Amino acid sequence: MLTSVLNFAQCVAEISVLGGIEIASVALIVYYVFAKTRAPAIIASLFPNLNLSYRSSLGKFNSIGSDILITLRASNEPKPQNAVEHGIGTQNMLQLTPNAGIKPFSRIFNWGNIFPYVAQVVRSEKFDYRQVTEIVHNDVVFKHAIKQAAEQTLREQRYAKNGHRLLGRSISGDKDEEEDAKEGISYQQILRKQEQRAITILQEMGSTLNNYLLAFTSWLLYKLLPCFLSGVVTNTKQIEMLKNASNRAPDTPLIFVPLHRSHLDYIMVTFILTNNDIRSPLVAAGNNLQIPVFGSLLRGLGAFFIKRKIDPVEGKKDVLYRAALHLYLTHALKQGHNVEFFIEGGRTRTGKPCMPKGGILSVIVSAFMDGSIPDALLVPVSVNYERLVDGNFVREQKGEKKVPETFKKAISGIWKTLNSSYGLMRIDFNEPYSIRELVNSYNKIALEDGSAKLYKPAAKTLQHSQSTSSLYGTDVVCEEHRNLIESISRQVVFDCAAATSVMSTNALAFLLLTRYRNGADEQLIAAALDDLRNSLSGCKDLGFSGESSHIVAYACDLLGKGLVTRTRDENGRVFIRPVSTVESYIELGYYSNMLTPHFALSSILMTTFHALLPSTNLPDNVADHATATGVTRKKLIDTALENCLVYRYEFILNKPTQVLEQMLQHQLDDLLISGFLRRPEVDESENQASTRRFAHNLGLELDEDEIEANEYKLEAADMLFLSKETLEQQRFMCEVLAPFASTYLAVAQALQILHRSSMLESEFINFVINDLSNKVKNGSCAYAESISTDSVRNCLKLLEKWSVIEVCNQRGMRLISLNTLYEMSRDSLNTIVKKIEAVMPRFNKGHFSQETNAQ
């Protein structure tokens, strides 16, 4: 008895000691996380309505471990940041809990008033998210695709073994079955493998969207996002607009189409929709995100995974996978799911929108055309960050390979993110537009005679024809369909880019790269920011407000010392300059390029105007000024149109429903109003005298009627002249597209190495990047941000479009070579170089010699 009691006491003691050690270990870990992630502020925000002061109540608790964790806290203490107001008319979604609090006043005590975030996620509307994987698997069309894939595999095996003799042989018939048995090829075995592959495809693709994980993740985001974001800002009127659109047509799915900047994009869109009682969408995600733990989490939040490259072999269509993707999307729409996909395909590496990819959009439009859904509402979504959460893409822009996503990389990235500050995130939901209305409007445009748009639908009424031998909708089968998809996708990207809010870091980076590459006084930059804000007023929404000097200081702190330096001289003035390294210029270029599309047409016009001017210094008298520095409006517009074609794969300069020439005319008028250019100031008497002198030089005698006719012709010419007062602003405008022009020129000059030889595309890109790097080092290229693999690829697409180069695929490798015309003579390449040189700014023609540049 005594022995049993002693053994029991010993066990209790051991358990107590071990338990104490466990509790102490857990407490130490919790406190470490507490100290590392700045959790005191989050804990205090748990009771926002009770006005608790966490600093005094937690001060003693913090002091307990100050001796133990002094080094940890000292190295991770957040530095004080400047504050900046977000855009006017917007609200921080992290501070909004519409389903919490005492609403309505039905109870004296409402627990949601004490635990608002818990109440928010519990009381938010729950939807029936139906799973569609089983529906797709039982679809007759999918079963037919399985058989078609099996037949394709059998034909390939026969061809590989016996050559062309058996290529066209049918799989049915006794003779073929006997031959198959002899050759060890069993159609039934192949069919079973394809059926198993079909199940695997659907399992890897399918989403498991559910309300429980949405609620838990929403609560978790309410707690974690304040650790690294000062706010997630959007306009509540836009949310109401989406709710009204959804309520008006409950059977019409919403198709959210954001521009892709960060992995956080789709999570935040889902977060905002869920907490505002809007059905969360199924999100198209790349299968590179199928990493342990996080892949399952994303799948539960609505992600359905698709392969980065649908066809594993170039020129060979994966019929089964394409059928699975098409049917999954179609049945998801029929079951009432909203859908979200990134029309650019992947995240932008340059900060500006990428060219759209129409694969998923083609499936959605096909579902409408074949009657699977009555309509769909496309919702362009604009996302922007003051500081990119994903880091930067400098390595990839310099030609280095992308580091693949892994579990270790994800954990490391999350830990780093929680201990950093990224400022504001801005999300804008633009006005939805109906696919039905888009199709009708494009049909009307297509039927108009004499339509002269740069990108326009085909001149026939659009008709949809389903083809079981095609890619089940993921291919654009007819030319009309192809033009429609291209038109819609370009309009979505254009609208998203136009509606993207300008953040403080975008404005500062843009000013540093276009105006003050060598740095400037803080007050001078603040004054330039005032000018920029005035020029954007009414055109672009600003994601910040307040004094410009305060905003400049805030943006500098947010970008960090790795990109921007702030030094104070002996007089107390603060001098700001970009860090003079290639890496910092490339990263600054990412933030600056958010504004580049907005100024692209103005930059093309100003660059074209200076290219057309003669190489001479400015004369003093009006007459000489008119002859030396004048360019006709028609010549400027025509030449600018040609130069716009150079950037056809770099920027979307106009909607498909807009005429590019009219947009250039409108932009030219704005430049005239702003004083960048000027019209001639000649009175009537001087005009008549000029006409008579012109006639006298030609030995002609003109009466008054002829003089009036010639005056009309002179006015019709509408000459445009250089404005000496705004030379500095003109140079800044030319600088906007100068890095892209430098990249394109380097590509054109590098074509010489392809003379009578072909080269792997990847090797050619590396050659151009190395050439640009050397030019930046030796000073022959002034724009380090011109080192961009994306721009090199876009230029190669342009050269292929111009039939300068040919691209062929051999065993999955892309080989480029010169076209026959340019292969015959190296001199023929000089015409291409000159064509690209036309978009390069001409700073050495004497017109900027009188400029007082602040650089």
Short mmCIF file of C-alpha atoms in Angstrom, two decimals, residues 193-617:
data_model
loop_
_atom_site.label_atom_id
_atom_site.label_comp_id
_atom_site.label_asym_id
_atom_site.label_seq_id
_atom_site.Cartn_x
_atom_site.Cartn_y
_atom_site.Cartn_z
CA LYS A 193 -4.55 4.69 -67.65
CA GLN A 194 -6.29 7.69 -69.19
CA GLU A 195 -9.29 7.18 -66.87
CA GLN A 196 -6.96 7.13 -63.88
CA ARG A 197 -5.18 10.20 -65.19
CA ALA A 198 -8.53 11.96 -65.56
CA ILE A 199 -9.32 11.29 -61.89
CA THR A 200 -5.88 12.55 -60.88
CA ILE A 201 -6.30 15.73 -62.95
CA LEU A 202 -9.63 16.52 -61.32
CA GLN A 203 -8.31 15.80 -57.83
CA GLU A 204 -5.32 18.08 -58.33
CA MET A 205 -7.44 20.75 -59.98
CA GLY A 206 -10.55 20.82 -57.82
CA SER A 207 -11.28 23.42 -55.16
CA THR A 208 -12.67 22.57 -51.70
CA LEU A 209 -14.10 26.01 -50.95
CA ASN A 210 -16.01 25.96 -47.64
CA ASN A 211 -17.47 28.44 -45.16
CA TYR A 212 -15.57 27.15 -42.11
CA LEU A 213 -12.12 27.78 -43.53
CA LEU A 214 -13.25 31.13 -44.91
CA ALA A 215 -14.44 32.20 -41.45
CA PHE A 216 -11.29 31.04 -39.67
CA THR A 217 -8.98 32.63 -42.25
CA SER A 218 -10.91 35.89 -42.09
CA TRP A 219 -10.49 36.05 -38.31
CA LEU A 220 -6.80 35.19 -38.65
CA LEU A 221 -6.28 37.91 -41.26
CA TYR A 222 -7.98 40.47 -39.03
CA LYS A 223 -5.27 39.69 -36.48
CA LEU A 224 -2.19 39.23 -38.66
CA LEU A 225 -2.60 41.86 -41.39
CA PRO A 226 -2.02 44.80 -38.98
CA CYS A 227 1.40 43.32 -38.25
CA PHE A 228 2.71 44.33 -41.67
CA LEU A 229 0.03 46.47 -43.34
CA SER A 230 -1.12 49.82 -42.04
CA GLY A 231 -4.41 49.28 -43.84
CA VAL A 232 -6.33 47.52 -46.61
CA VAL A 233 -8.16 50.38 -48.27
CA THR A 234 -11.13 50.30 -50.62
CA ASN A 235 -14.19 52.36 -51.40
CA THR A 236 -17.30 51.08 -49.63
CA LYS A 237 -19.47 52.44 -52.45
CA GLN A 238 -17.77 49.95 -54.76
CA ILE A 239 -18.74 47.12 -52.37
CA GLU A 240 -22.36 48.31 -52.39
CA MET A 241 -22.21 48.41 -56.19
CA LEU A 242 -21.16 44.74 -56.30
CA LYS A 243 -23.86 43.72 -53.81
CA ASN A 244 -26.52 45.50 -55.82
CA ALA A 245 -25.31 43.90 -59.05
CA SER A 246 -25.38 40.47 -57.42
CA ASN A 247 -28.85 41.01 -55.94
CA ARG A 248 -30.31 42.28 -59.22
CA ALA A 249 -29.20 39.15 -61.09
CA PRO A 250 -28.60 36.33 -58.57
CA ASP A 251 -28.19 33.75 -61.36
CA THR A 252 -25.49 35.77 -63.10
CA PRO A 253 -21.96 34.94 -61.91
CA LEU A 254 -19.46 37.65 -61.10
CA ILE A 255 -16.10 37.23 -62.85
CA PHE A 256 -13.41 39.10 -60.92
CA VAL A 257 -10.43 39.98 -63.12
CA PRO A 258 -7.59 41.59 -61.12
CA LEU A 259 -4.20 42.65 -62.35
CA HIS A 260 -1.69 40.41 -60.59
CA ARG A 261 0.99 41.93 -58.36
CA SER A 262 1.35 39.68 -55.32
CA HIS A 263 0.37 36.28 -53.93
CA LEU A 264 -1.68 38.27 -51.44
CA ASP A 265 -4.00 39.54 -54.18
CA TYR A 266 -6.47 36.64 -54.31
CA ILE A 267 -6.51 36.17 -50.54
CA MET A 268 -7.41 39.82 -49.99
CA VAL A 269 -10.11 39.88 -52.67
CA THR A 270 -11.70 36.83 -51.03
CA PHE A 271 -11.29 38.44 -47.57
CA ILE A 272 -13.14 41.60 -48.61
CA LEU A 273 -15.94 39.76 -50.42
CA THR A 274 -16.50 37.28 -47.60
CA ASN A 275 -16.76 39.96 -44.92
CA ASN A 276 -19.21 41.97 -47.01
CA ASP A 277 -21.62 39.07 -47.61
CA ILE A 278 -20.69 38.51 -51.26
CA ARG A 279 -20.15 34.98 -52.51
CA SER A 280 -16.44 34.14 -52.54
CA PRO A 281 -15.08 33.17 -55.95
CA LEU A 282 -13.25 30.14 -57.24
CA VAL A 283 -9.74 31.40 -57.99
CA ALA A 284 -7.56 30.12 -60.83
CA ALA A 285 -4.09 29.50 -59.36
CA GLY A 286 -0.90 28.11 -60.82
CA ASN A 287 0.03 24.59 -59.78
CA ASN A 288 3.39 25.95 -58.58
CA LEU A 289 1.47 26.96 -55.42
CA GLN A 290 0.58 23.34 -54.64
CA ILE A 291 3.08 23.19 -51.80
CA PRO A 292 2.48 21.29 -48.52
CA VAL A 293 -0.01 22.85 -46.09
CA PHE A 294 -0.37 26.10 -48.05
CA GLY A 295 -1.71 24.35 -51.14
CA SER A 296 -4.49 22.75 -49.09
CA LEU A 297 -5.20 26.07 -47.38
CA LEU A 298 -5.53 27.89 -50.70
CA ARG A 299 -7.68 25.08 -52.07
CA GLY A 300 -10.07 25.49 -49.13
CA LEU A 301 -10.20 29.24 -49.80
CA GLY A 302 -11.37 28.65 -53.35
CA ALA A 303 -8.24 28.02 -55.42
CA PHE A 304 -8.44 25.54 -58.28
CA PHE A 305 -5.00 24.72 -59.63
CA ILE A 306 -4.09 24.70 -63.30
CA LYS A 307 -0.82 23.86 -64.98
CA ARG A 308 1.46 26.70 -66.02
CA LYS A 309 1.93 24.99 -69.35
CA ILE A 310 -1.14 23.10 -70.46
CA ASP A 311 0.54 21.27 -73.34
CA PRO A 312 3.66 19.41 -72.10
CA VAL A 313 5.04 19.08 -75.63
CA GLU A 314 5.05 22.02 -78.04
CA GLY A 315 2.62 21.42 -80.89
CA LYS A 316 0.89 18.50 -79.14
CA LYS A 317 -2.44 19.31 -77.53
CA ASP A 318 -3.30 17.70 -74.20
CA VAL A 319 -6.94 17.04 -75.04
CA LEU A 320 -7.82 15.47 -71.70
CA TYR A 321 -6.43 18.26 -69.53
CA ARG A 322 -8.00 20.96 -71.68
CA ALA A 323 -11.36 19.22 -71.54
CA ALA A 324 -11.09 18.96 -67.73
CA LEU A 325 -10.29 22.65 -67.37
CA HIS A 326 -13.06 23.76 -69.73
CA LEU A 327 -15.72 21.55 -68.14
CA TYR A 328 -14.66 22.41 -64.59
CA LEU A 329 -15.09 26.12 -65.27
CA THR A 330 -18.33 25.65 -67.19
CA HIS A 331 -19.97 23.52 -64.48
CA ALA A 332 -18.70 25.87 -61.76
CA LEU A 333 -20.48 28.76 -63.49
CA LYS A 334 -23.63 26.68 -63.96
CA GLN A 335 -23.61 25.80 -60.24
CA GLY A 336 -23.63 29.48 -59.32
CA HIS A 337 -19.97 29.99 -58.42
CA ASN A 338 -18.28 33.31 -58.92
CA VAL A 339 -14.86 33.05 -60.57
CA GLU A 340 -11.63 34.98 -60.24
CA PHE A 341 -8.66 34.73 -62.57
CA PHE A 342 -5.63 36.82 -63.44
CA ILE A 343 -5.87 37.79 -67.08
CA GLU A 344 -2.11 38.50 -67.27
CA GLY A 345 -1.34 34.89 -66.36
CA GLY A 346 1.31 35.62 -63.72
CA ARG A 347 2.50 38.46 -61.53
CA THR A 348 3.88 41.50 -63.30
CA ARG A 349 7.66 41.68 -63.02
CA THR A 350 7.90 45.26 -64.22
CA GLY A 351 5.13 47.02 -62.28
CA LYS A 352 3.08 47.80 -65.39
CA PRO A 353 0.30 45.60 -66.81
CA CYS A 354 1.31 42.61 -68.91
CA MET A 355 -0.32 41.61 -72.17
CA PRO A 356 -3.52 39.60 -71.50
CA LYS A 357 -3.91 35.87 -71.99
CA GLY A 358 -7.38 34.86 -73.13
CA GLY A 359 -7.57 31.14 -72.25
CA ILE A 360 -9.90 31.24 -69.23
CA LEU A 361 -11.82 34.21 -70.60
CA SER A 362 -12.45 32.17 -73.75
CA VAL A 363 -14.06 29.41 -71.67
CA ILE A 364 -16.35 31.90 -69.89
CA VAL A 365 -17.40 33.56 -73.15
CA SER A 366 -18.01 30.10 -74.68
CA ALA A 367 -20.21 29.18 -71.70
CA PHE A 368 -22.32 32.24 -72.43
CA MET A 369 -22.46 31.66 -76.18
CA ASP A 370 -23.56 28.04 -75.94
CA GLY A 371 -26.25 28.90 -73.39
CA SER A 372 -24.65 27.30 -70.34
CA ILE A 373 -25.06 30.59 -68.46
CA PRO A 374 -27.46 33.44 -69.30
CA ASP A 375 -24.81 36.10 -68.78
CA ALA A 376 -21.75 36.96 -66.71
CA LEU A 377 -20.55 40.22 -65.19
CA LEU A 378 -16.87 41.02 -65.66
CA VAL A 379 -15.51 42.99 -62.69
CA PRO A 380 -12.08 44.56 -63.36
CA VAL A 381 -10.16 44.74 -60.07
CA SER A 382 -7.19 47.04 -59.47
CA VAL A 383 -4.71 46.15 -56.72
CA ASN A 384 -1.73 48.19 -55.59
CA TYR A 385 0.72 48.24 -52.70
CA GLU A 386 2.83 50.99 -51.23
CA ARG A 387 5.52 48.37 -50.83
CA LEU A 388 5.30 44.99 -52.52
CA VAL A 389 4.82 42.18 -50.01
CA ASP A 390 6.47 39.61 -52.31
CA GLY A 391 9.82 41.45 -52.28
CA ASN A 392 11.13 42.27 -55.75
CA PHE A 393 11.80 40.68 -59.13
CA VAL A 394 15.28 42.08 -59.69
CA ARG A 395 16.91 38.65 -60.13
CA GLU A 396 14.46 37.64 -62.83
CA GLN A 397 14.79 40.95 -64.66
CA LYS A 398 18.56 40.46 -64.71
CA GLY A 399 18.10 37.11 -66.44
CA GLU A 400 18.44 34.81 -63.45
CA LYS A 401 16.07 31.89 -63.02
CA LYS A 402 13.04 32.17 -60.79
CA VAL A 403 13.35 30.43 -57.43
CA PRO A 404 10.47 27.91 -57.23
CA GLU A 405 7.94 28.10 -54.40
CA THR A 406 8.62 25.65 -51.54
CA PHE A 407 7.29 25.09 -48.03
CA LYS A 408 10.53 26.41 -46.52
CA LYS A 409 10.44 29.50 -48.72
CA ALA A 410 6.81 30.14 -47.80
CA ILE A 411 7.50 29.88 -44.05
CA SER A 412 10.53 32.14 -44.38
CA GLY A 413 8.54 34.66 -46.40
CA ILE A 414 5.67 34.76 -43.90
CA TRP A 415 8.08 35.21 -40.96
CA LYS A 416 9.87 38.03 -42.75
CA THR A 417 6.56 39.64 -43.72
CA LEU A 418 5.23 39.64 -40.16
CA ASN A 419 8.28 41.56 -39.03
CA SER A 420 8.23 44.18 -41.78
CA SER A 421 6.13 47.18 -42.70
CA TYR A 422 4.56 47.44 -46.15
CA GLY A 423 2.29 50.43 -45.73
CA LEU A 424 -1.13 50.54 -47.37
CA MET A 425 -2.76 48.09 -49.74
CA ARG A 426 -5.38 49.49 -52.10
CA ILE A 427 -8.10 47.47 -53.85
CA ASP A 428 -10.56 49.02 -56.30
CA PHE A 429 -13.55 47.15 -57.72
CA ASN A 430 -14.49 48.77 -61.00
CA GLU A 431 -17.96 48.90 -62.47
CA PRO A 432 -19.02 45.48 -63.83
CA TYR A 433 -19.99 45.06 -67.45
CA SER A 434 -22.08 42.35 -68.97
CA ILE A 435 -20.59 39.89 -71.42
CA ARG A 436 -23.91 39.91 -73.27
CA GLU A 437 -23.71 43.68 -73.72
CA LEU A 438 -20.05 43.48 -74.72
CA VAL A 439 -20.79 40.91 -77.41
CA ASN A 440 -23.66 43.03 -78.74
CA SER A 441 -21.55 46.19 -78.80
CA TYR A 442 -18.64 44.49 -80.53
CA ASN A 443 -21.01 43.01 -83.09
CA LYS A 444 -22.33 46.48 -83.88
CA ILE A 445 -18.78 47.78 -84.28
CA ALA A 446 -17.85 44.81 -86.45
CA LEU A 447 -20.77 45.45 -88.79
CA GLU A 448 -19.88 49.11 -89.29
CA ASP A 449 -18.28 49.90 -92.62
CA GLY A 450 -15.03 51.79 -92.74
CA SER A 451 -14.11 51.10 -89.12
CA ALA A 452 -10.43 51.99 -88.68
CA LYS A 453 -9.58 50.84 -85.20
CA LEU A 454 -6.21 49.41 -84.27
CA TYR A 455 -7.80 46.36 -82.65
CA LYS A 456 -11.29 45.57 -83.77
CA PRO A 457 -13.54 42.51 -83.95
CA ALA A 458 -14.04 40.68 -87.21
CA ALA A 459 -16.43 42.13 -89.75
CA LYS A 460 -18.97 39.32 -89.30
CA THR A 461 -21.60 38.65 -86.68
CA LEU A 462 -20.14 36.45 -83.97
CA GLN A 463 -21.38 32.90 -83.95
CA HIS A 464 -20.29 30.14 -81.61
CA SER A 465 -19.85 26.56 -82.76
CA GLN A 466 -18.87 23.89 -80.26
CA SER A 467 -16.34 21.45 -81.65
CA THR A 468 -15.61 18.15 -79.93
CA SER A 469 -12.38 17.84 -81.88
CA SER A 470 -11.14 21.15 -80.57
CA LEU A 471 -9.87 21.84 -77.10
CA TYR A 472 -13.38 21.91 -75.62
CA GLY A 473 -13.52 25.68 -75.53
CA THR A 474 -10.02 26.46 -74.27
CA ASP A 475 -9.02 26.99 -77.88
CA VAL A 476 -10.38 29.90 -79.84
CA VAL A 477 -11.82 27.98 -82.77
CA CYS A 478 -13.10 30.69 -85.13
CA GLU A 479 -11.51 33.97 -86.06
CA GLU A 480 -14.54 35.95 -84.88
CA HIS A 481 -14.24 34.36 -81.46
CA ARG A 482 -10.52 35.07 -81.38
CA ASN A 483 -11.04 38.76 -82.10
CA LEU A 484 -13.79 39.01 -79.51
CA ILE A 485 -11.62 37.47 -76.77
CA GLU A 486 -8.71 39.74 -77.65
CA SER A 487 -10.93 42.80 -77.61
CA ILE A 488 -12.51 42.00 -74.24
CA SER A 489 -9.22 41.05 -72.61
CA ARG A 490 -7.47 44.22 -73.78
CA GLN A 491 -10.36 46.35 -72.58
CA VAL A 492 -10.23 44.70 -69.13
CA VAL A 493 -6.49 45.31 -68.78
CA PHE A 494 -6.84 48.89 -69.99
CA ASP A 495 -9.66 49.60 -67.51
CA CYS A 496 -7.78 47.97 -64.63
CA ALA A 497 -4.63 49.99 -65.35
CA ALA A 498 -6.58 53.24 -65.68
CA ALA A 499 -8.39 52.63 -62.36
CA THR A 500 -5.32 51.59 -60.35
CA SER A 501 -4.73 54.07 -57.56
CA VAL A 502 -1.39 55.87 -57.35
CA MET A 503 0.41 55.12 -54.08
CA SER A 504 2.97 57.39 -52.41
CA THR A 505 5.88 55.14 -53.38
CA ASN A 506 4.75 55.13 -57.03
CA ALA A 507 4.79 58.92 -57.14
CA LEU A 508 8.20 59.26 -55.47
CA ALA A 509 9.86 56.59 -57.63
CA PHE A 510 8.38 58.15 -60.78
CA LEU A 511 9.76 61.59 -59.88
CA LEU A 512 13.20 60.22 -59.00
CA LEU A 513 13.56 58.27 -62.26
CA THR A 514 12.10 60.83 -64.66
CA ARG A 515 13.18 64.13 -63.09
CA TYR A 516 15.77 63.72 -60.35
CA ARG A 517 17.93 60.72 -61.18
CA ASN A 518 20.87 62.43 -59.46
CA GLY A 519 18.78 63.46 -56.47
CA ALA A 520 17.34 66.77 -55.31
CA ASP A 521 16.38 68.80 -52.28
CA GLU A 522 13.39 67.38 -50.40
CA GLN A 523 11.43 70.62 -50.82
CA LEU A 524 12.05 70.58 -54.57
CA ILE A 525 10.75 67.01 -54.80
CA ALA A 526 7.75 67.97 -52.68
CA ALA A 527 6.98 70.82 -55.09
CA ALA A 528 7.30 68.39 -58.03
CA LEU A 529 4.89 66.05 -56.22
CA ASP A 530 2.41 68.92 -55.98
CA ASP A 531 2.68 69.39 -59.76
CA LEU A 532 2.24 65.66 -60.33
CA ARG A 533 -0.83 65.53 -58.10
CA ASN A 534 -2.35 68.45 -59.98
CA SER A 535 -1.72 66.80 -63.35
CA LEU A 536 -3.32 63.55 -62.13
CA SER A 537 -6.32 65.27 -60.62
CA GLY A 538 -9.47 64.01 -62.29
CA CYS A 539 -7.53 61.34 -64.21
CA LYS A 540 -6.11 59.00 -61.59
CA ASP A 541 -7.23 58.23 -58.06
CA LEU A 542 -4.57 58.99 -55.46
CA GLY A 543 -4.04 56.49 -52.65
CA PHE A 544 -2.68 59.17 -50.32
CA SER A 545 -3.56 62.64 -49.10
CA GLY A 546 -1.92 65.36 -47.02
CA GLU A 547 1.09 67.62 -47.33
CA SER A 548 3.48 66.65 -50.12
CA SER A 549 6.57 67.13 -47.95
CA HIS A 550 5.14 64.73 -45.39
CA ILE A 551 4.25 62.21 -48.12
CA VAL A 552 7.77 62.34 -49.58
CA ALA A 553 9.34 61.64 -46.17
CA TYR A 554 6.88 58.79 -45.56
CA ALA A 555 7.56 57.19 -48.97
CA CYS A 556 11.33 57.41 -48.39
CA ASP A 557 11.02 55.61 -45.07
CA LEU A 558 8.80 52.95 -46.62
CA LEU A 559 11.06 52.26 -49.59
CA GLY A 560 14.02 51.99 -47.26
CA LYS A 561 17.69 52.84 -47.36
CA GLY A 562 18.31 50.16 -49.96
CA LEU A 563 16.47 52.20 -52.58
CA VAL A 564 16.49 55.83 -51.45
CA THR A 565 18.92 57.77 -49.24
CA ARG A 566 18.13 60.90 -47.24
CA THR A 567 21.03 63.03 -46.07
CA ARG A 568 21.07 66.35 -44.26
CA ASP A 569 23.67 68.99 -45.12
CA GLU A 570 25.24 71.57 -42.82
CA ASN A 571 22.38 73.99 -43.50
CA GLY A 572 19.80 71.47 -42.32
CA ARG A 573 18.36 70.78 -45.78
CA VAL A 574 17.41 67.20 -46.60
CA PHE A 575 18.75 65.81 -49.89
CA ILE A 576 17.06 62.75 -51.44
CA ARG A 577 18.62 60.58 -54.10
CA PRO A 578 18.12 57.05 -55.43
CA VAL A 579 20.77 54.50 -54.46
CA SER A 580 23.08 54.25 -57.46
CA THR A 581 23.06 50.50 -58.02
CA VAL A 582 21.54 48.52 -60.85
CA GLU A 583 19.37 46.56 -58.43
CA SER A 584 17.91 49.66 -56.79
CA TYR A 585 17.11 51.30 -60.14
CA ILE A 586 15.34 48.15 -61.36
CA GLU A 587 13.26 47.97 -58.18
CA LEU A 588 12.47 51.68 -58.29
CA GLY A 589 11.45 51.16 -61.90
CA TYR A 590 8.87 48.62 -60.70
CA TYR A 591 7.13 51.25 -58.56
CA SER A 592 7.56 53.98 -61.17
CA ASN A 593 6.06 51.89 -63.98
CA MET A 594 2.66 52.03 -62.36
CA LEU A 595 2.41 55.58 -63.75
CA THR A 596 4.16 54.90 -67.05
CA PRO A 597 1.05 53.79 -69.02
CA HIS A 598 -0.75 56.97 -68.01
CA PHE A 599 1.95 59.18 -69.55
CA ALA A 600 2.84 56.84 -72.45
CA LEU A 601 0.99 58.71 -75.21
CA SER A 602 2.29 62.09 -74.03
CA SER A 603 5.82 60.70 -73.93
CA ILE A 604 5.50 59.28 -77.46
CA LEU A 605 4.22 62.62 -78.76
CA MET A 606 7.00 64.65 -77.13
CA THR A 607 9.71 62.21 -78.21
CA THR A 608 8.35 62.21 -81.76
CA PHE A 609 8.13 65.99 -81.83
CA HIS A 610 11.78 66.43 -80.81
CA ALA A 611 12.86 63.75 -83.29
CA LEU A 612 11.18 65.70 -86.10
CA LEU A 613 12.82 68.99 -85.15
CA PRO A 614 15.98 69.95 -87.04
CA SER A 615 19.29 69.77 -85.21
CA THR A 616 19.79 73.44 -84.49
CA ASN A 617 19.82 75.87 -81.62
#
